[in-house]
JSON list of C-alpha atoms in Angstrom, two decimals:
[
{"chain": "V", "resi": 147, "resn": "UNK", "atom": "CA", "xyz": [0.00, 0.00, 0.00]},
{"chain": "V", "resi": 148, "resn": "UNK", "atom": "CA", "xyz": [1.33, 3.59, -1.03]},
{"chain": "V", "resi": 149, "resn": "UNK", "atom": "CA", "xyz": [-0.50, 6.31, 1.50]},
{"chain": "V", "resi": 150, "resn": "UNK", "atom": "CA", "xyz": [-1.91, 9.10, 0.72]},
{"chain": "V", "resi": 151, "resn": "UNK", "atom": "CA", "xyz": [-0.93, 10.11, 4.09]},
{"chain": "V", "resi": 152, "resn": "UNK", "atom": "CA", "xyz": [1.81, 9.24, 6.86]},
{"chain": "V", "resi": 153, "resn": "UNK", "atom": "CA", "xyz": [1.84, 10.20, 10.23]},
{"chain": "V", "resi": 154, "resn": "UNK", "atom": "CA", "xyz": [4.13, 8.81, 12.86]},
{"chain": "V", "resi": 155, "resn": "UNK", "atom": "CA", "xyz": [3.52, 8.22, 16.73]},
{"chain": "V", "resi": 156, "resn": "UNK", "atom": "CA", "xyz": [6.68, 7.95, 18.67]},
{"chain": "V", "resi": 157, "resn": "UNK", "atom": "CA", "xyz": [5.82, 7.01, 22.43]},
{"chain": "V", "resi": 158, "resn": "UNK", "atom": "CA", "xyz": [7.31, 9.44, 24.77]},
{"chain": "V", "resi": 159, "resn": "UNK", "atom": "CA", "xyz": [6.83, 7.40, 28.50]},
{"chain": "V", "resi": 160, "resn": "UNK", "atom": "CA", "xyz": [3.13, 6.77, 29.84]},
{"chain": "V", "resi": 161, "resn": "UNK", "atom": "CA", "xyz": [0.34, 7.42, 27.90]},
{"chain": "V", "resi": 162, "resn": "UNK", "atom": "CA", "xyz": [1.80, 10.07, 25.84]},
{"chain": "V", "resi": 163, "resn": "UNK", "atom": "CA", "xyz": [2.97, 10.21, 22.21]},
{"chain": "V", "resi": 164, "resn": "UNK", "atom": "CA", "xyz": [4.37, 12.71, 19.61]},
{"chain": "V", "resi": 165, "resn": "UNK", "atom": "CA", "xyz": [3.02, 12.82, 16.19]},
{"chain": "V", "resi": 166, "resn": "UNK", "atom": "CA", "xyz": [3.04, 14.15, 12.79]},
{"chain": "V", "resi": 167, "resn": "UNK", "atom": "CA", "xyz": [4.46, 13.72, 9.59]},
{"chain": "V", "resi": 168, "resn": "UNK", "atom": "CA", "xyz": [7.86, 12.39, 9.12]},
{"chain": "V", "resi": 169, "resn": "UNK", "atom": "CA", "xyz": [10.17, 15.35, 9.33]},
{"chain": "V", "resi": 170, "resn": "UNK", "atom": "CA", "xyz": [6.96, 17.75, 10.09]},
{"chain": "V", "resi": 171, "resn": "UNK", "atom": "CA", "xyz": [5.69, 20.04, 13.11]},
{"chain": "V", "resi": 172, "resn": "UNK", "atom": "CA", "xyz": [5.14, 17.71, 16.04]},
{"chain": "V", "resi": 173, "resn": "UNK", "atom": "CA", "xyz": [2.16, 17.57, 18.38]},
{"chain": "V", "resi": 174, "resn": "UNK", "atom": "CA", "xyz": [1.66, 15.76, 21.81]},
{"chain": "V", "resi": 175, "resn": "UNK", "atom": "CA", "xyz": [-0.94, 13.72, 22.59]},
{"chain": "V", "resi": 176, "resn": "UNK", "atom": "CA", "xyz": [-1.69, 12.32, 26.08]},
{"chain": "V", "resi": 177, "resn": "UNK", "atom": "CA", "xyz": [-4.36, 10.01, 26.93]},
{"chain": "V", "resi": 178, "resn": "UNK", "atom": "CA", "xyz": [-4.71, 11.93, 30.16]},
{"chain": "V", "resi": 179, "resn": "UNK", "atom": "CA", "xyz": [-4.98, 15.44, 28.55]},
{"chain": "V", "resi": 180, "resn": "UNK", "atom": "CA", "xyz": [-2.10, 16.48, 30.86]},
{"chain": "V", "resi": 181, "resn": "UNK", "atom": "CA", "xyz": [0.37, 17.70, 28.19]},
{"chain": "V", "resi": 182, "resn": "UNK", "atom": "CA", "xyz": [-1.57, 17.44, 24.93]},
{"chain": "V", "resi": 183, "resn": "UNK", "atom": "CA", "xyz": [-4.93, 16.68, 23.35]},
{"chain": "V", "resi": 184, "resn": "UNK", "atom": "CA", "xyz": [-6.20, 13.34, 24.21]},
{"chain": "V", "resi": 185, "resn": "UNK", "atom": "CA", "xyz": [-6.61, 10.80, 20.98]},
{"chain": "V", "resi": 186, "resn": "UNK", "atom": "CA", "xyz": [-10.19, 11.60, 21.05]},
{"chain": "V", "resi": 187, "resn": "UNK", "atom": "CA", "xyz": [-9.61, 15.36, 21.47]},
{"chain": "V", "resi": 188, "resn": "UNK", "atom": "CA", "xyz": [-7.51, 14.84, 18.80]},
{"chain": "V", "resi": 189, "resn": "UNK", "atom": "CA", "xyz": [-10.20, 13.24, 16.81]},
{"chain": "V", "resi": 190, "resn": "UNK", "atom": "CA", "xyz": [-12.39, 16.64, 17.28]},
{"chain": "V", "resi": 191, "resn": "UNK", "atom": "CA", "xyz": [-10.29, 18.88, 16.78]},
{"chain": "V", "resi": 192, "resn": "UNK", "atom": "CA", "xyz": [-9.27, 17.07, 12.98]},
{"chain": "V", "resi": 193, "resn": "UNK", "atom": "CA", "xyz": [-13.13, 17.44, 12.69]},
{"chain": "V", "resi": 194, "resn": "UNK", "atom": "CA", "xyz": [-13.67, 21.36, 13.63]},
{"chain": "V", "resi": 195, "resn": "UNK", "atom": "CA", "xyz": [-9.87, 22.24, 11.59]},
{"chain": "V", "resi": 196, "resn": "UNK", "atom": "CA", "xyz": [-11.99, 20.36, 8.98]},
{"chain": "V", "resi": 197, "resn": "UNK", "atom": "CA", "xyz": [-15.09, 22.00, 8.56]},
{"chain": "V", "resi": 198, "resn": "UNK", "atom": "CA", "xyz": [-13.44, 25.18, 9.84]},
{"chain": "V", "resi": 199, "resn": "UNK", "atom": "CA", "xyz": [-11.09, 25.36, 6.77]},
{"chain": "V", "resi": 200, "resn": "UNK", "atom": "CA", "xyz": [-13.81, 24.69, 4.31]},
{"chain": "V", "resi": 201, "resn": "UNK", "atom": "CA", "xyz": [-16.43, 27.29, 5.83]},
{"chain": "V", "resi": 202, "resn": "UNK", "atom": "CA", "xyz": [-13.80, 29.69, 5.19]},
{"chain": "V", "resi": 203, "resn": "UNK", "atom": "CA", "xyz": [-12.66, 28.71, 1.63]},
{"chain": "V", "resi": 204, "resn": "UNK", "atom": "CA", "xyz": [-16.56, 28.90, 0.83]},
{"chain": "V", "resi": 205, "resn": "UNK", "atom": "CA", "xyz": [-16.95, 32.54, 2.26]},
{"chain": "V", "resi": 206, "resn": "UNK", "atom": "CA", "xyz": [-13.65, 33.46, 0.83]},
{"chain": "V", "resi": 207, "resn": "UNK", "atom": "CA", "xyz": [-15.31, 32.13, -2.95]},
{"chain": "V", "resi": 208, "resn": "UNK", "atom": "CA", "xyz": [-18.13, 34.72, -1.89]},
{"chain": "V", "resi": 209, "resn": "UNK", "atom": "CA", "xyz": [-15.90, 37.30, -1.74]},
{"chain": "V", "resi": 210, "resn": "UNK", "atom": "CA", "xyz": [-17.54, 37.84, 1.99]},
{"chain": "V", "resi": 211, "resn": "UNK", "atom": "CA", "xyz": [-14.77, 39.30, 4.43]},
{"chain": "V", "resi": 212, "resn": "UNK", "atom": "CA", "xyz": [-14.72, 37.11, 7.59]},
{"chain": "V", "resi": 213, "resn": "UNK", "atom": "CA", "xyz": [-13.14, 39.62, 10.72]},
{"chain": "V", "resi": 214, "resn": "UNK", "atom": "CA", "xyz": [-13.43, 36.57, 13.68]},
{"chain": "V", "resi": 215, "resn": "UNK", "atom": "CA", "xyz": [-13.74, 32.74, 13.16]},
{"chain": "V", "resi": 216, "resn": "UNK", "atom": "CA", "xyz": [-13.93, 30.23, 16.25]},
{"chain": "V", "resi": 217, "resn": "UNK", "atom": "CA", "xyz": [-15.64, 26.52, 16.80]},
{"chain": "V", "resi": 218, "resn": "UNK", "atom": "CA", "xyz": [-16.49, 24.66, 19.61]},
{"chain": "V", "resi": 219, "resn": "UNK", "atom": "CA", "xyz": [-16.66, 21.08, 19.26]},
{"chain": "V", "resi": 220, "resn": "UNK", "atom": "CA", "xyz": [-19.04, 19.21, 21.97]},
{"chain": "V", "resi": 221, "resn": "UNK", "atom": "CA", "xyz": [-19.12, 15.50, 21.55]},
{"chain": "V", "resi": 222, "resn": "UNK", "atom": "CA", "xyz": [-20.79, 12.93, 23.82]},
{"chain": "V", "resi": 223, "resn": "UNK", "atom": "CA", "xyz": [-19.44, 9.85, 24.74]},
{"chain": "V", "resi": 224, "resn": "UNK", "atom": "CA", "xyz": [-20.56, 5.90, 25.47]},
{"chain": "V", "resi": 225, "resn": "UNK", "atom": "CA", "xyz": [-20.17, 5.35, 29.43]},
{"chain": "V", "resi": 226, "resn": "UNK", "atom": "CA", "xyz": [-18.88, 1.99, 28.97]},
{"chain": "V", "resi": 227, "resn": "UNK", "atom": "CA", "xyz": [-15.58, 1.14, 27.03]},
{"chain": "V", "resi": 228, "resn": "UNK", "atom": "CA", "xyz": [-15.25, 1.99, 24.35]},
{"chain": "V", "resi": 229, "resn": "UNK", "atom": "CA", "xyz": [-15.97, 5.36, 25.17]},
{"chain": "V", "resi": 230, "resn": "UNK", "atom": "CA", "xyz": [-16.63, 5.34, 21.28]},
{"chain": "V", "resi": 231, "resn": "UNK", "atom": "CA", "xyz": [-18.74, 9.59, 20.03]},
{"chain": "V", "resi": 232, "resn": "UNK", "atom": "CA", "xyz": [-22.22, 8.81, 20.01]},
{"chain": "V", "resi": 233, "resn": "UNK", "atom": "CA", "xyz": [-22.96, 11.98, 18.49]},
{"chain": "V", "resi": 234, "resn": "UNK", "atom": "CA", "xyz": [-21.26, 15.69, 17.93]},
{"chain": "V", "resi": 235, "resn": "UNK", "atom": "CA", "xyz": [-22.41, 19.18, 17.57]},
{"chain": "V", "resi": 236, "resn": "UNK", "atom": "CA", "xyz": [-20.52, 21.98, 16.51]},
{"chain": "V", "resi": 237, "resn": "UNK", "atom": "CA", "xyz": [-20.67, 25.80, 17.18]},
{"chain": "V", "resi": 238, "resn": "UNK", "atom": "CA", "xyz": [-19.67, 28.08, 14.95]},
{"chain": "V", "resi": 239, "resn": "UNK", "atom": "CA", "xyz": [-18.73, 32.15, 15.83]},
{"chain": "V", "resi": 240, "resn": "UNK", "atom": "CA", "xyz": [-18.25, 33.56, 12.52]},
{"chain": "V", "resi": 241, "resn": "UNK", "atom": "CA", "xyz": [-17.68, 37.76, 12.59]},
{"chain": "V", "resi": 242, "resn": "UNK", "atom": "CA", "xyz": [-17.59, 40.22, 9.60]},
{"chain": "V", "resi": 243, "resn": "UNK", "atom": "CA", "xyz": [-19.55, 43.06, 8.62]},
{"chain": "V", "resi": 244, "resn": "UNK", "atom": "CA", "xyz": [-20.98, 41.75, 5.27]},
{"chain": "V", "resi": 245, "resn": "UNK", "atom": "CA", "xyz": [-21.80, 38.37, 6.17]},
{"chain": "V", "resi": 246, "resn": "UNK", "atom": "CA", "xyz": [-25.55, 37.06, 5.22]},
{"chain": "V", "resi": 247, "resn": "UNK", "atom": "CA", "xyz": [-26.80, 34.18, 7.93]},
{"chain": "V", "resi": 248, "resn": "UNK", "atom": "CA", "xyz": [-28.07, 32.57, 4.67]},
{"chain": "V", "resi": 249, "resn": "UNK", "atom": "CA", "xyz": [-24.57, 32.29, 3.63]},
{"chain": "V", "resi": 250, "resn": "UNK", "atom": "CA", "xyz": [-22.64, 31.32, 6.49]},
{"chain": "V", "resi": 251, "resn": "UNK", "atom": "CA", "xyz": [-25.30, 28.59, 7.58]},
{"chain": "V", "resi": 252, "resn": "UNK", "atom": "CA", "xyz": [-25.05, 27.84, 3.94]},
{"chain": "V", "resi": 253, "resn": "UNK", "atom": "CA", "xyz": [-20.89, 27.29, 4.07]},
{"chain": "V", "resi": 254, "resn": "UNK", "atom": "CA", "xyz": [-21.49, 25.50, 7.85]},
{"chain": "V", "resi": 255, "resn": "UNK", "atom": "CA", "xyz": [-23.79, 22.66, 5.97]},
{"chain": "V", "resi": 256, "resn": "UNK", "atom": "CA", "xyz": [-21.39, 22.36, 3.06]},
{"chain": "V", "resi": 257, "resn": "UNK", "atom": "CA", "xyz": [-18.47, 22.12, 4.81]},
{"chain": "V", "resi": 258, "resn": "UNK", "atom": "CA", "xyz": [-19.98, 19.50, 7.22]},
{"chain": "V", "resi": 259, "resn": "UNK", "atom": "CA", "xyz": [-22.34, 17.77, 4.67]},
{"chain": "V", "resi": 260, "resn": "UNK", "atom": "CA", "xyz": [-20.19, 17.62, 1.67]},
{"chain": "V", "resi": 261, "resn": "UNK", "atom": "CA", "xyz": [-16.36, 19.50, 1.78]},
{"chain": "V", "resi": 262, "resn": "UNK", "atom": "CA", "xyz": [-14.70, 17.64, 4.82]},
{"chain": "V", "resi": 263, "resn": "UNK", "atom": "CA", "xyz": [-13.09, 14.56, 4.23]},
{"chain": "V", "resi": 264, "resn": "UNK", "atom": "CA", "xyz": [-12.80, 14.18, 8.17]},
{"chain": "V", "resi": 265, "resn": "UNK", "atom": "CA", "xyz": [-16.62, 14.22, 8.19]},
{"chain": "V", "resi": 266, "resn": "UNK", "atom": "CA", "xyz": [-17.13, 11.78, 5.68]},
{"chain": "V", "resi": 267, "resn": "UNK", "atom": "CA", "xyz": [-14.42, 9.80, 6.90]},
{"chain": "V", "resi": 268, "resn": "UNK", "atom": "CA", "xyz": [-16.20, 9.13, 10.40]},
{"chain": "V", "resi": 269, "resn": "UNK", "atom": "CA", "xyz": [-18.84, 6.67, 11.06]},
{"chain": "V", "resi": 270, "resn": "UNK", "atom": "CA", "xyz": [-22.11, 7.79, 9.30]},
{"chain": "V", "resi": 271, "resn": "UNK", "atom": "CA", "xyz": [-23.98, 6.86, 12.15]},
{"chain": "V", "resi": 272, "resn": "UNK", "atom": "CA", "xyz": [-22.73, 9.59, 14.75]},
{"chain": "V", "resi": 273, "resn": "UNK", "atom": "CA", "xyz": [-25.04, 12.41, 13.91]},
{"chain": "V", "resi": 274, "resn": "UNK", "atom": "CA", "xyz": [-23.36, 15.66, 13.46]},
{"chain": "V", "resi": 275, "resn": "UNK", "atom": "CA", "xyz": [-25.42, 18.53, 14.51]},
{"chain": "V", "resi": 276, "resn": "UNK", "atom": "CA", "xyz": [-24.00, 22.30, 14.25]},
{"chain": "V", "resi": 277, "resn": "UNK", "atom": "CA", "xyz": [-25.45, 26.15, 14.88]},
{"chain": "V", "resi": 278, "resn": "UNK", "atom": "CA", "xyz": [-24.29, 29.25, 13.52]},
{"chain": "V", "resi": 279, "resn": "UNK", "atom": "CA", "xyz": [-23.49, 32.33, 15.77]},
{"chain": "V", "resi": 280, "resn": "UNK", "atom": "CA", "xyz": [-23.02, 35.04, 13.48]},
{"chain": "V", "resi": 281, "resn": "UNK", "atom": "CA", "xyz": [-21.88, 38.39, 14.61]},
{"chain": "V", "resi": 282, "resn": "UNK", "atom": "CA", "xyz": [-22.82, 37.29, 18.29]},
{"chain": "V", "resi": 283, "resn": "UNK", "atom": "CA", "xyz": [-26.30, 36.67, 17.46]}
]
């Protein structure tokens, strides 16, 4: 098999690991969460960079001027192992003067629907819900 992508774990003592592509930026995970996103944290936040990066690139095509962008990923997760997502919403604060709700909620649903190969890559049975907060409204 010839991947499309490589990443490499090296173990660093406990539960903790440092990944990325060969040669790349590094980044810590720790099952704990002491010293670096935990593997599912991880997971989420591949999901929000995601959709994130696509809502952009679709307001960008609009030629709409986005001032402020942040997401907040909530999951919710099986008591019992394996504390596998049962389901995830997502929160988006988009800012910028000329922005249309039609057209951010518009980007939001693509990006999540369509765009993001992280979304698509998960199973289809976690239900990803999301909500727009645009201009703090």
């Amino acid at each position: 098999m010839r991947p499309d992508n490589l990443v490499q774990l090296n173990w660093t003592g406990d539960h903790r690991f440092d990944a990325g592509r060969p040669g790349g930026p590094q980044v810590r995970i720790d099952a704990s969460a002491q010293t670096g996103p935990s593997p599912v944290d991880a997971l989420l936040i591949g999901l929000g960079s995601c959709t994130s990066v696509d809502v952009l690139d679709i307001l960008a095509k609009r030629r709409t001027p986005v001032e402020s962008f942040g997401i907040e990923v909530q999951a919710e997760r099986r008591e019992q192992a394996p504390r596998r997502v049962l389901k995830v919403h997502l929160i988006y604060r988009i800012n910028g003067a000329g922005i249309e709700r039609v057209h951010a909620e518009r980007a939001v649903e693509l990006a999540v629907t369509k765009y993001c190969s992280v979304r698509d890559s998960l199973d289809p049975a976690i239900p990803v819900t999301w909500q727009v907060i645009l201009n703090g409204e």
